[in-house]
Coordinates of C-alpha atoms and ligand atoms in Angstrom, one line a residue:
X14 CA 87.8 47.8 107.8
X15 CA 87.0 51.5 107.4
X16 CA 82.7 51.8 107.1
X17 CA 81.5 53.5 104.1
X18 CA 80.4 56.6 104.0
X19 CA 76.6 57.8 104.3
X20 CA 74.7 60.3 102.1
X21 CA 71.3 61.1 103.8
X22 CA 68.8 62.9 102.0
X23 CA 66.4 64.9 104.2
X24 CA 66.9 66.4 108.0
X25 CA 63.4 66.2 109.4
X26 CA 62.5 63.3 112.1
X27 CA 63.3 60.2 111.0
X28 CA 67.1 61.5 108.8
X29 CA 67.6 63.5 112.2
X30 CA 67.3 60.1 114.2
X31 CA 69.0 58.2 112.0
X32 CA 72.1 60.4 111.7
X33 CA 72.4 60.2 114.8
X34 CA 72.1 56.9 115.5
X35 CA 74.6 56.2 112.4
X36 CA 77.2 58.3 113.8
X37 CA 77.3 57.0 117.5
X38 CA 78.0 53.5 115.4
X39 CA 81.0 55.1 114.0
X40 CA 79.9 56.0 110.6
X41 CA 80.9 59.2 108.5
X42 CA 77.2 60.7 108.0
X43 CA 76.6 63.6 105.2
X44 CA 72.6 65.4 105.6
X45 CA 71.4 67.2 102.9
X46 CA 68.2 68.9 104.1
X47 CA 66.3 71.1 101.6
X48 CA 65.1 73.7 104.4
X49 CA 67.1 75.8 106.1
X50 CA 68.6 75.2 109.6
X51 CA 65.3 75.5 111.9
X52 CA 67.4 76.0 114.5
X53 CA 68.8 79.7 112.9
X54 CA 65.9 80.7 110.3
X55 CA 62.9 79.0 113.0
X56 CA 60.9 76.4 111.9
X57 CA 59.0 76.5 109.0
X58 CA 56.6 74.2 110.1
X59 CA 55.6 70.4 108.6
X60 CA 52.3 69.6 107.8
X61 CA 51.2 69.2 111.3
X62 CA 52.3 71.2 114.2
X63 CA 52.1 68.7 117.0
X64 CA 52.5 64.9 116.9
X65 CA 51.4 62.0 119.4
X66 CA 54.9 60.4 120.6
X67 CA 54.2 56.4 121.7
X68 CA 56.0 53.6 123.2
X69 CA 57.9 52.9 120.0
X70 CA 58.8 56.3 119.3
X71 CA 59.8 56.5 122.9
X72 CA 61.7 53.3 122.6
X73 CA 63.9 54.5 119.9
X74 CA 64.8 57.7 121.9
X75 CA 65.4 56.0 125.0
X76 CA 67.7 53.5 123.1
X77 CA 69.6 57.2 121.9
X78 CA 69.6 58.7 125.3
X79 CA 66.9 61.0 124.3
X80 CA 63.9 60.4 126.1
X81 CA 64.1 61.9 128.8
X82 CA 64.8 65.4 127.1
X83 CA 61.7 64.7 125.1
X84 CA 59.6 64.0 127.5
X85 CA 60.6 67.1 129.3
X86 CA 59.3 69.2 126.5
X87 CA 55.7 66.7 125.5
X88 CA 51.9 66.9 127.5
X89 CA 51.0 63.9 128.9
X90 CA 47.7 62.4 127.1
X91 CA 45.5 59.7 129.1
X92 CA 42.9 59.2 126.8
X93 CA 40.4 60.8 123.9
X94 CA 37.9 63.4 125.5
X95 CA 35.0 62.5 123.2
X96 CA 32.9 66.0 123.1
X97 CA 29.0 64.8 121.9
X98 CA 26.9 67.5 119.7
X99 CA 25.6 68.7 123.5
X100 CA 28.6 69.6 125.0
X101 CA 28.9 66.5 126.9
X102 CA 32.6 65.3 127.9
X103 CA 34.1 62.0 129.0
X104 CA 37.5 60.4 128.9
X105 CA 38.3 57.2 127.1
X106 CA 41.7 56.2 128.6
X107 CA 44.3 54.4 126.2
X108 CA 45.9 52.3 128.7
X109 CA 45.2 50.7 131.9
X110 CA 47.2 53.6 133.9
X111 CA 48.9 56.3 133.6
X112 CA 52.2 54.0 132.6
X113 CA 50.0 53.8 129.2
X114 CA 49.7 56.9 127.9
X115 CA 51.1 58.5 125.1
X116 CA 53.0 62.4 125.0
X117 CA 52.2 65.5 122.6
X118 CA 55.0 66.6 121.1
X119 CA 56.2 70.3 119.0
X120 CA 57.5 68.7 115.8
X121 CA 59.5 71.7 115.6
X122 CA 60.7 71.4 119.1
X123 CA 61.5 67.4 118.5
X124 CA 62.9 68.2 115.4
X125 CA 65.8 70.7 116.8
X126 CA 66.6 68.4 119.3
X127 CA 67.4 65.5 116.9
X128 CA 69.4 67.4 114.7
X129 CA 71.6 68.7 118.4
X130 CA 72.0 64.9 119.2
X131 CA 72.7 64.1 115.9
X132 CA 75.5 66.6 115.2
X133 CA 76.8 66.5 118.8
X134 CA 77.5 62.5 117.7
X135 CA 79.4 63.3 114.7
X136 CA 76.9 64.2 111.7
X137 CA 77.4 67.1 109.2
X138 CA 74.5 68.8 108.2
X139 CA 74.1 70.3 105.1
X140 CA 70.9 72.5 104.6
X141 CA 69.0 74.4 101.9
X142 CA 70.2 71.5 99.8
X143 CA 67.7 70.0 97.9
X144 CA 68.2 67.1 96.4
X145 CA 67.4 67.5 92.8
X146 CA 68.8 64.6 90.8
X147 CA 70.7 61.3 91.0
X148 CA 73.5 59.4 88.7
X149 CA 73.0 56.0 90.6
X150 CA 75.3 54.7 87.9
X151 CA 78.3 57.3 88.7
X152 CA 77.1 57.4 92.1
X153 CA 76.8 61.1 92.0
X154 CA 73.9 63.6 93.5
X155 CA 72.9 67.2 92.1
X156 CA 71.8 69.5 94.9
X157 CA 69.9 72.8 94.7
X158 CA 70.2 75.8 97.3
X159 CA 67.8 78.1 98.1
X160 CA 68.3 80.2 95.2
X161 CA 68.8 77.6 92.9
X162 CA 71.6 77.2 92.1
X163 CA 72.7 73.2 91.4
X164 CA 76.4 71.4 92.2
X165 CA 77.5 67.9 91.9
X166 CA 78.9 66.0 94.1
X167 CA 79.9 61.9 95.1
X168 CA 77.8 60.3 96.6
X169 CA 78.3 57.6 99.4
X170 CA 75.9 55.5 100.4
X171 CA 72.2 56.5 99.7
X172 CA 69.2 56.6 102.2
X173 CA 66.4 58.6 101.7
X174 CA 64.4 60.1 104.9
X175 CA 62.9 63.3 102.3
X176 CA 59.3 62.2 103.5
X177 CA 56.1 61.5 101.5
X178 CA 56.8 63.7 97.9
X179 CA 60.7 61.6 98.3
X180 CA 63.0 63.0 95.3
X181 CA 65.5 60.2 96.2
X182 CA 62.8 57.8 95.7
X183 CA 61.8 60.1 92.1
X184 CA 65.2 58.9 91.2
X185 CA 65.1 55.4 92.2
X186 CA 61.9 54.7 90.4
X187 CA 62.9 56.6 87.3
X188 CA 66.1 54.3 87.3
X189 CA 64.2 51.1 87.8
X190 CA 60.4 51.1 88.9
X191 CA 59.9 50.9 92.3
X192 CA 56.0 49.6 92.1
X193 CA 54.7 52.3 93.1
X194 CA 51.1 53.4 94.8
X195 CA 49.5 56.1 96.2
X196 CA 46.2 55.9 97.9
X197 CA 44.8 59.2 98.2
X198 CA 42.2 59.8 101.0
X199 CA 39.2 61.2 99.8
X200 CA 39.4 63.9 102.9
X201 CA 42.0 66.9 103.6
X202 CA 42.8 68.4 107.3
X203 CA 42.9 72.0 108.6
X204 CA 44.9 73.4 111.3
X205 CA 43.5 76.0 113.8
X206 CA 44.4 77.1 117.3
X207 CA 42.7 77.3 121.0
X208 CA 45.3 79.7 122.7
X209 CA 46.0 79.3 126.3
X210 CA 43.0 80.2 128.6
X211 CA 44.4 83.4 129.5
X212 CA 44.0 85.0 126.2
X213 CA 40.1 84.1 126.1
X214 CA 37.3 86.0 127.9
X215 CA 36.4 84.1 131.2
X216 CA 32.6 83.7 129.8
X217 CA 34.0 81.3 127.0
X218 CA 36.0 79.4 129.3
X219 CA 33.3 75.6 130.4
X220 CA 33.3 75.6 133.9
X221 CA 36.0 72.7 134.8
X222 CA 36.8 72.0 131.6
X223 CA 40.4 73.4 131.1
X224 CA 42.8 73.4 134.2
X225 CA 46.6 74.6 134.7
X226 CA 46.2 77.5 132.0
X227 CA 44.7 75.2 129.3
X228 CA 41.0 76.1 128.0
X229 CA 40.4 72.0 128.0
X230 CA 41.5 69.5 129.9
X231 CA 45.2 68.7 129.4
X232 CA 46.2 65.6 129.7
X233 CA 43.7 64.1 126.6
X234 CA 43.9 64.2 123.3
X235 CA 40.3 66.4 122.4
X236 CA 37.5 64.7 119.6
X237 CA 34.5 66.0 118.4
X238 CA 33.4 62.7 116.4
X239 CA 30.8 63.8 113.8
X240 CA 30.4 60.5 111.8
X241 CA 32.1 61.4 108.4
X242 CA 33.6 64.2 109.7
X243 CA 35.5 65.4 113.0
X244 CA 38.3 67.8 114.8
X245 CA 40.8 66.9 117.3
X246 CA 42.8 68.7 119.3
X247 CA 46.2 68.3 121.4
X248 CA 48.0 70.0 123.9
X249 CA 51.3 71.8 123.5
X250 CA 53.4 72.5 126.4
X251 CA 52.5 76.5 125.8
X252 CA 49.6 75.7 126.9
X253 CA 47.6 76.2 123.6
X254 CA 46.3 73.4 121.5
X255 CA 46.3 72.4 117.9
X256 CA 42.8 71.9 116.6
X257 CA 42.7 69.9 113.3
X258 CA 39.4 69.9 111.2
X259 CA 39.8 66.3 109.2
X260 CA 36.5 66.7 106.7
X261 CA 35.6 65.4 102.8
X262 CA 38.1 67.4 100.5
X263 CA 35.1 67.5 98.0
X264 CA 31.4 66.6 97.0
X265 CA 28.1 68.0 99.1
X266 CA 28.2 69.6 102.3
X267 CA 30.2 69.3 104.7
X268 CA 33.1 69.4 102.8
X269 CA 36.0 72.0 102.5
X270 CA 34.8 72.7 99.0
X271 CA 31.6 73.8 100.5
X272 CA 33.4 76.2 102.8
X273 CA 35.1 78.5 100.2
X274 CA 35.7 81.4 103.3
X275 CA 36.0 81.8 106.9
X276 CA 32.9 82.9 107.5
X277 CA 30.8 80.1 105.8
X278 CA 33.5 77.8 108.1
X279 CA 32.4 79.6 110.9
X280 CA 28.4 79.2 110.5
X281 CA 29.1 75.4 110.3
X282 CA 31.1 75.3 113.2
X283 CA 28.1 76.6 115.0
X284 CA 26.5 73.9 113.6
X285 CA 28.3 71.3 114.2
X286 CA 31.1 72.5 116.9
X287 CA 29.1 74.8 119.0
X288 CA 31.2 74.6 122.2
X289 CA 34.6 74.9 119.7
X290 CA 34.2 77.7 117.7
X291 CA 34.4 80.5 121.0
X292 CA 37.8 78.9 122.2
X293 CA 39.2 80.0 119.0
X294 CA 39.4 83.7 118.5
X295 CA 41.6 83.7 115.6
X296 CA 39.2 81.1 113.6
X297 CA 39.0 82.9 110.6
X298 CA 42.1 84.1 109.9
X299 CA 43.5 80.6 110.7
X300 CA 41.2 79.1 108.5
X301 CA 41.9 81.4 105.6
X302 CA 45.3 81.3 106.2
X303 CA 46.2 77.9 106.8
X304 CA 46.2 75.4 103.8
X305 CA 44.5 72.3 103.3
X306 CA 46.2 69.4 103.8
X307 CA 46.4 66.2 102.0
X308 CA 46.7 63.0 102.8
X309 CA 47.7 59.7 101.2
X310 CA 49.1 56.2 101.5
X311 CA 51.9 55.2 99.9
X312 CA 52.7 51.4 99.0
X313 CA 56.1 50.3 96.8
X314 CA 56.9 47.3 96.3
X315 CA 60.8 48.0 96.5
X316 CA 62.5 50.1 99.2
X317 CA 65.7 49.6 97.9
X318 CA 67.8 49.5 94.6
X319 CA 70.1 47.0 95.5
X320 CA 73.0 48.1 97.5
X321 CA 73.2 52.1 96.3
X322 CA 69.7 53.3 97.4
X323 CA 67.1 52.7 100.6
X324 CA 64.0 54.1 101.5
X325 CA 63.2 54.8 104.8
X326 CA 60.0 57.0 107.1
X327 CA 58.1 58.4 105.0
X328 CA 59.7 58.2 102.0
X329 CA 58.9 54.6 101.9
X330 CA 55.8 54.4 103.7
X331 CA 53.7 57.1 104.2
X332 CA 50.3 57.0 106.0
X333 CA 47.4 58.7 107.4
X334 CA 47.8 60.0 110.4
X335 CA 44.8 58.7 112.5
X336 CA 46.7 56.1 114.8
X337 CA 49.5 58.7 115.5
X338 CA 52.2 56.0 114.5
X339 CA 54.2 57.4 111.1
X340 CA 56.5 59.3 112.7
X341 CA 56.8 56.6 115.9
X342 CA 57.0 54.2 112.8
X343 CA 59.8 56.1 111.3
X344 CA 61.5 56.0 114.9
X345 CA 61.1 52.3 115.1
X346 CA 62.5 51.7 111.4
X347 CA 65.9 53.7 112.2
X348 CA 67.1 51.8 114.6
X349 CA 66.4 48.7 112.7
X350 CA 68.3 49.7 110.1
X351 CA 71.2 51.3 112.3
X352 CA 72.0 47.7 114.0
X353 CA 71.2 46.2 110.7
X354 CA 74.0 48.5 109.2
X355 CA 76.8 48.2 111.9
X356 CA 76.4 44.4 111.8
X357 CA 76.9 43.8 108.1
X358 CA 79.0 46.5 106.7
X359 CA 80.1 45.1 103.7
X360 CA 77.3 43.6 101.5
X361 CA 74.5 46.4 101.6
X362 CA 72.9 44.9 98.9
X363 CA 71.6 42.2 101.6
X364 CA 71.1 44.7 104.7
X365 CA 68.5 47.0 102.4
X366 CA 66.8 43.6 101.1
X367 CA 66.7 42.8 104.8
X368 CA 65.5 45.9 106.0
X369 CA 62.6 45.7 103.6
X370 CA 61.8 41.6 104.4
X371 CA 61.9 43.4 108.5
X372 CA 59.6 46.3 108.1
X373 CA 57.4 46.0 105.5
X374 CA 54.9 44.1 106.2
X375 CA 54.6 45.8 109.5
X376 CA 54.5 49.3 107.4
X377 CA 51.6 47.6 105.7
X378 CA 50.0 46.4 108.6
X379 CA 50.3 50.0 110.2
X380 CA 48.9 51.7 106.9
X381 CA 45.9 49.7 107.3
X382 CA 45.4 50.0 110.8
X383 CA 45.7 54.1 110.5
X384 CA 42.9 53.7 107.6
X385 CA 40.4 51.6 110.3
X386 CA 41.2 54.0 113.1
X387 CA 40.0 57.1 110.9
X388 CA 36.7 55.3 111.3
X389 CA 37.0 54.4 114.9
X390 CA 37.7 57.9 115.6
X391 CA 35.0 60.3 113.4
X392 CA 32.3 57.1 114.0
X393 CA 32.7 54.6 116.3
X394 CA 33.7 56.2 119.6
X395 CA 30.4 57.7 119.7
X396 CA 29.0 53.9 118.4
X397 CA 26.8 52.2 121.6
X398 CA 28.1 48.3 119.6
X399 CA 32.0 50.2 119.6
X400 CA 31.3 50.9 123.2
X401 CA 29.7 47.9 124.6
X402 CA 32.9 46.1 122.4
X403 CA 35.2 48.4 124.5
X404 CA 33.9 47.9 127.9
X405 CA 33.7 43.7 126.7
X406 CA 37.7 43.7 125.7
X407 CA 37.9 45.5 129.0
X408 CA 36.6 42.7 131.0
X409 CA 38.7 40.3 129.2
X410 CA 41.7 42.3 129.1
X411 CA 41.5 42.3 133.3
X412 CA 40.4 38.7 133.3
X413 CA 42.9 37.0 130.6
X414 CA 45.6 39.4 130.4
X415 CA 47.5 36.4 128.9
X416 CA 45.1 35.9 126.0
X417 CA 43.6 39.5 125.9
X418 CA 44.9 42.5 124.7
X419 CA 43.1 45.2 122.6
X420 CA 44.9 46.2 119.2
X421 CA 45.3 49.9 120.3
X422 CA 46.8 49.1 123.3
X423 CA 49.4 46.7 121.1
X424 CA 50.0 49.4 118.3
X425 CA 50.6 52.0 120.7
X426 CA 51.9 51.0 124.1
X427 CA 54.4 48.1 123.0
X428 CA 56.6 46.8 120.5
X429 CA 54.9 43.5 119.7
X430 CA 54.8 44.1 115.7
X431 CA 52.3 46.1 113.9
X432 CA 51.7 42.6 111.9
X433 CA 50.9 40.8 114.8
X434 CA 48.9 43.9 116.1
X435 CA 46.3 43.8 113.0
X436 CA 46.3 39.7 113.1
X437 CA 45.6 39.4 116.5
X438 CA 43.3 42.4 116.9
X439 CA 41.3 40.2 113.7
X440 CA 41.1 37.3 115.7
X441 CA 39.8 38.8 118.7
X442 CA 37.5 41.5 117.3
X443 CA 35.5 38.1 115.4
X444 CA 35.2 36.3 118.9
X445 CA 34.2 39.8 120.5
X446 CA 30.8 39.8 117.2
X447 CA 30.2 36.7 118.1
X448 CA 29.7 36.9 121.9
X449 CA 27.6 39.6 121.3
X450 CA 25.8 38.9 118.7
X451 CA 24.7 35.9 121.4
X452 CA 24.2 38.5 124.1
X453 CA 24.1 41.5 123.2
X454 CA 24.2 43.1 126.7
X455 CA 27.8 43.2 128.1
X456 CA 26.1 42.9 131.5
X457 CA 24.6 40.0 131.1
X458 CA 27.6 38.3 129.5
X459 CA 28.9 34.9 131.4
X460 CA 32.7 36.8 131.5
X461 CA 34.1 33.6 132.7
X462 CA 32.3 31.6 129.8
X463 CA 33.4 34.7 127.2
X464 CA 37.6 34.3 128.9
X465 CA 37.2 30.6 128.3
X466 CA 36.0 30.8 124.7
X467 CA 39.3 33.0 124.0
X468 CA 41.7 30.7 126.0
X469 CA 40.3 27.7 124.1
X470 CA 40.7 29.4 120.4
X471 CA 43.5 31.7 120.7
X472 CA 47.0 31.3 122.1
X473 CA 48.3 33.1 124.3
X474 CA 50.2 36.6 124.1
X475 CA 53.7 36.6 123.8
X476 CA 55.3 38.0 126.9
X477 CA 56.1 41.6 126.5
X478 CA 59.7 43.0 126.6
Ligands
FAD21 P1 59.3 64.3 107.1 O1 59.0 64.6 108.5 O2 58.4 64.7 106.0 O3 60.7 64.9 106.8 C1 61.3 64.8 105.5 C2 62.5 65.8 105.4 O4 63.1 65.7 104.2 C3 62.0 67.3 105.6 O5 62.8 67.9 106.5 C4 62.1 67.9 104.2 O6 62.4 69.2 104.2 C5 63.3 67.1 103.7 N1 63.3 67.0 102.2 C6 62.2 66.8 101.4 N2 62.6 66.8 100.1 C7 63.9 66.9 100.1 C8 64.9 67.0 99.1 N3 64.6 66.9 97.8 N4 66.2 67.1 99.4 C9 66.6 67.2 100.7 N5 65.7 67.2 101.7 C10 64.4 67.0 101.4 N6 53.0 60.6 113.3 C11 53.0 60.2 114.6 O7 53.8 59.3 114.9 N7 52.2 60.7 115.5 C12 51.3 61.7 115.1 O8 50.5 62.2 116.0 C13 51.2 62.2 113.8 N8 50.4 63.1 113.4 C14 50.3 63.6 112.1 C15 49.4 64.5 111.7 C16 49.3 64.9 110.4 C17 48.3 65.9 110.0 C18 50.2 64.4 109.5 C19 50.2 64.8 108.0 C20 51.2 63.4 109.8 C21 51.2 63.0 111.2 N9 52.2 62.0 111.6 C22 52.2 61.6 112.9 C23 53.1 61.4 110.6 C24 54.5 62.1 110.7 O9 54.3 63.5 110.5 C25 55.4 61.5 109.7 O10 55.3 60.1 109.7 C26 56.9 61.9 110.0 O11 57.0 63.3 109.9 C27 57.8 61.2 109.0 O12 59.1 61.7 109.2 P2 60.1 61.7 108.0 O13 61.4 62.2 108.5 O14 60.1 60.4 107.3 O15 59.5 62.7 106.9

C-alpha cells in the first residue's frame, strides 16, 4: 500500500528533522517554510543564536546519521562557570566526566544541515511560503510568498513544526478548540556578544580566564546568577560567545523597562556585571539593536484533530528555555512520531492520538522542569542550602548509583523520560530536606546511614539504555 502523502508546515529544527526522518521511511514529504532558503538568502536568525544540544537531541541525530557532522561544528560545555559579584570563577560540571557534557550549537549552522539531510533523503522544500489558512474540511492550504501573494493548494497529511506563534495550530483551534494556554513569563531576554579575544585590548582580557582564542573559558556554559535576574553566555565555534541578559520585562528596577537606552544598560552592567560589560565592545549598539525577547509556555490539551492535523516542537509545546531541552525536546518527539507513522500507515487518526498519550505528559513534565531551573540558575547556584544539596546528591550519586541520580543529570544526559525525571527528582530532593534538615552539615552526614535511607524508600533506577 502506497503511504500517504505529507504536508509539513515550517522548515526550522524540528520540520527539518522530521522531513528527514519521514523520507528515509519512504514517505513523499512537502515543506512549506515561511523564510526564505537560509542556505541562499543566510540566515535570518531565530530568537536565540546558539542552543545547548543534549543526549536526546544527540540521540535523535545519531539515530539519522547526523551526529557526528553536528558535533563537528558544536563547543564542548563541561559545566556552568558561576561568575560571583567579585569576579570570582568556578566550574559546576553537569556530568560525572567528560562523557556527560552537553555541545553549543549555531542554530543557523544546525538548521542548514537538517534541511541538506533532509532533501538529500527525498524531501521538497518549499520556502517563503507561509502558511496562511486551512480548509481541514476540503483538505486544502492557502500559502503566502514573500510578497504576498496567496495560492491554494491540496493538502496531504498535516503536521505542523511552525514553532511557538503555530498558524497550523491557528487553524486547528479555530476549527475545533484545541484548549489552549499560554503562560507568559513575567521576564524577557537580550542578546549581546563577547567577540573572540583577538578583537579585545589585552588589558580587558582576566588573566587565565579565556584560552584557545576565547575571552572565557570555553568549554562552560558562562552565569552571572543575580538572584532575580542573570546573563549567560555560550561558546560558538568562532570563537565568540552569545551573551543573553534574562531580566523582569517590567515593574522597578532592574527591569528592561528601567533601561530605556544603551547607556542606562551600560551603568547597570557596571553595577551588576562589572567584569562583563569590557568583554563586549559593541554593548550598546547590540543592546539598542537587538529586540527583547519573550518568552512563554504553551499548554493544549489537543495536539491533534483527529487524523487530518498534528502538532509537533514547538507548535505544540513551547517552553522557556532555561534547561536547554525545547529544541532537544523537539528532536526527541520526531522520531517518535516517524516510527509511530511507518508502523501504522493507515489509521492516523490513532497514531496522532498516540503520539499525544506518548509525549505529552513528558512535554508537561519538561515545561515544568525549565520553569524550576530558571530559579536554580539566577538563585540557587549561588544558594550555600543548593550547594551543600549538590555536593550531598553527589555523595550518593557515587555511593548508590543504583538508587541515586540527580534530575539534571536525567533530563539532560539520558533518555529516561522527562516524567520520570521530575517524579524521581521529587522524591529524592524530599529525602535530601530531610537529611539535612537533621544535619545540616554535609560533612558531618553518616553517608552510609543517608544511602541506606534512599535504598530502603525508593526503588532502584531503571538500567539505562
Ligand atoms: P522553530 O525553531 O520556531 O521553527 C519553526 C519554523 O516554522 C521556522 O522556520 C518558521 O519560519 C516556520 N514558520 C512559522 N510560521 C510559519 C507559517 N505560517 N508557515 C510556514 N512556516 C512557518 N532549546 C534547546 O534544546 N536548547 C537550548 O539551549 C535552547 N535555548 C533557547 C534559548 C532561547 C532564548 C529560546 C527562545 C529558545 C531556546 N531553545 C532551546 C528552544 C528552541 O529554540 C526551540 O525549542 C526550537 O527552536 C523548536 O523548534 P521548532 O522547529 O519546533 O520551532
Amino acid at each position: 500500500m502506497s503511504q500517504h502523502p505529507i504536508t509539513l508546515i515550517g522548515g526550522g529544527l524540528v520540520g527539518a528533522l522530521l522531513a528527514q526522518q519521514l523520507a528515509q521511511r519512504g514517505f513523499a514529504v512537502d515543506v512549506f517554510e515561511k523564510r526564505p532558503d537560509p542556505r541562499q538568502a543566510g540566515f535570518l536568525g531565530g530568537r536565540s543564536i546558539n542552543l545547548a544540544l543534549a543526549e536526546r537531541g544527540l540521540h535523535a541525530l545519531r539515530s539519522t546519521g547526523l551526529a557526528d557532522d553536528v558535533l563537528q561544528r558544536a563547543v564542548m560545555m563541561r559545566g556552568r562557570m558561576v561568575h560571583d559579584r567579585d569576579g570570582q570563577h568556578g566550574l559546576q560540571r553537569y556530568g560525572i566526566d567528560d562523557s556527560e557534557v552537553i555541545w553549543s550549537v549555531s542554530r543557523g549552522a544546525l538548521n542548514t544541515l537538517l534541511l541538506d539531510a533532509a532533501e538529500a533523503a527525498g524531501a521538497k522544500f518549499h520556502f517563503d511560503q507561509a502558511l496562511t489558512t486551512v480548509d481541514f474540511d476540503r483538505q486544502r492550504i492557502r500559502l503566502a510568498d514573500a510578497n504576498g501573494v496567496e495560492r491554494e493548494l491540496s493538502a496531504g497529511l498535516l503536521i505542523g513544526a511552525d514553532g511557538a506563534g503555530s498558524a497550523l495550530r491557528a487553524a486547528m483551534n479555530a476549527h475545533t478548540p484545541l484548549g489552549e494556554r499560554v503562560e507568559p513569563l513575567d521576564h524577557g531576554y537580550k542578546e549581546l556578544e563577547i567577540p573572540p579575544a583577538s578583537e579585545l585590548p589585552a588589558a580587558v582580557l582576566q588573566a587565565g580566564e579565556g584560552r584557545d582564542g576565547f575571552a572565557l573559558e570555553p568549554n562552560a556554559l558562562h552565569i552571572w546568577p543575580h538572584g532575580s535576574y542573570m546573563c549567560i553566555a555560550l561558546p560558538n565555534t568562532e570563537r565568540s560567545f552569545t551573551v543573553t541578559l534574562f531580566l523582569p520585562s517590567q515593574g522597578a528596577a532592574p527591569s528592561f523597562a528601567t533601561l530605556p537606552d544603551a547607556a542606562a544598560a551600560a551603568t547597570f552592567f557596571t553595577e551588576q556585571f562589572p567584569g562583563l560589560l569590557p568583554l563586549m565592545p559593541r554593548f550598546a549598539e547590540d543592546f539598542e539593536h537587538n529586540p527583547i525577547g519573550t518568552l512563554s509556555t504553551l499548554y493544549l490539551q489537543r495536539w491533534h484533530l483527529d487524523g487530518r492535523a498534528l502538532l509537533i516542537g514547538d507548535a505544540a509545546h513551547a517552553i522557556v528555555p532555561f534547561h536547554g531541552q525545547g529544541m532537544n525536546c523537539g528532536f526527541e518527539d520526531t522520531v517518535v512520531l516517524a516510527n509511530l507513522l511507518a508502523e501504522a500507515r493507515d489509521d492516523h487518526a490513532e497514531v496522532f492520538a498516540e503520539f499525544q498519550r506518548q509525549r505529552q505528559p513528558n512535554a508537561d513534565a519538561i515545561a515544568r522542569m525549565a520553569l524550576e531551573n530558571y530559579i536554580e540558575m539566577r538563585d540557587s547556584v549561588a544558594d550555600p542550602h543548593y550547594l551543600a544539596k549538590r555536593e550531598l546528591g553527589a555523595l550518593l550519586a557515587a555511593r548508590i548509583p543504583t538508587h541515586y541520580m540527580a534530575r539534571y543529570r536525567m533530563v539532560t544526559f539520558t533518555h529516561l523520560p522527562y516524567r520520570y525525571a521530575l517524579e524521581r527528582g521529587q522524591a529524592q530532593d524530599a529525602l535530601l530536606e530531610q537529611l539535612l534538615r537533621e544535619t545540616p552539615d554535609v560533612a558531618t552526614i553518616d553517608i552510609d546511614t543517608a544511602a541506606q535511607r534512599f535504598v530502603s524508600t525508593l526503588a532502584p533506577l531503571p538500567e539505562l539504555r
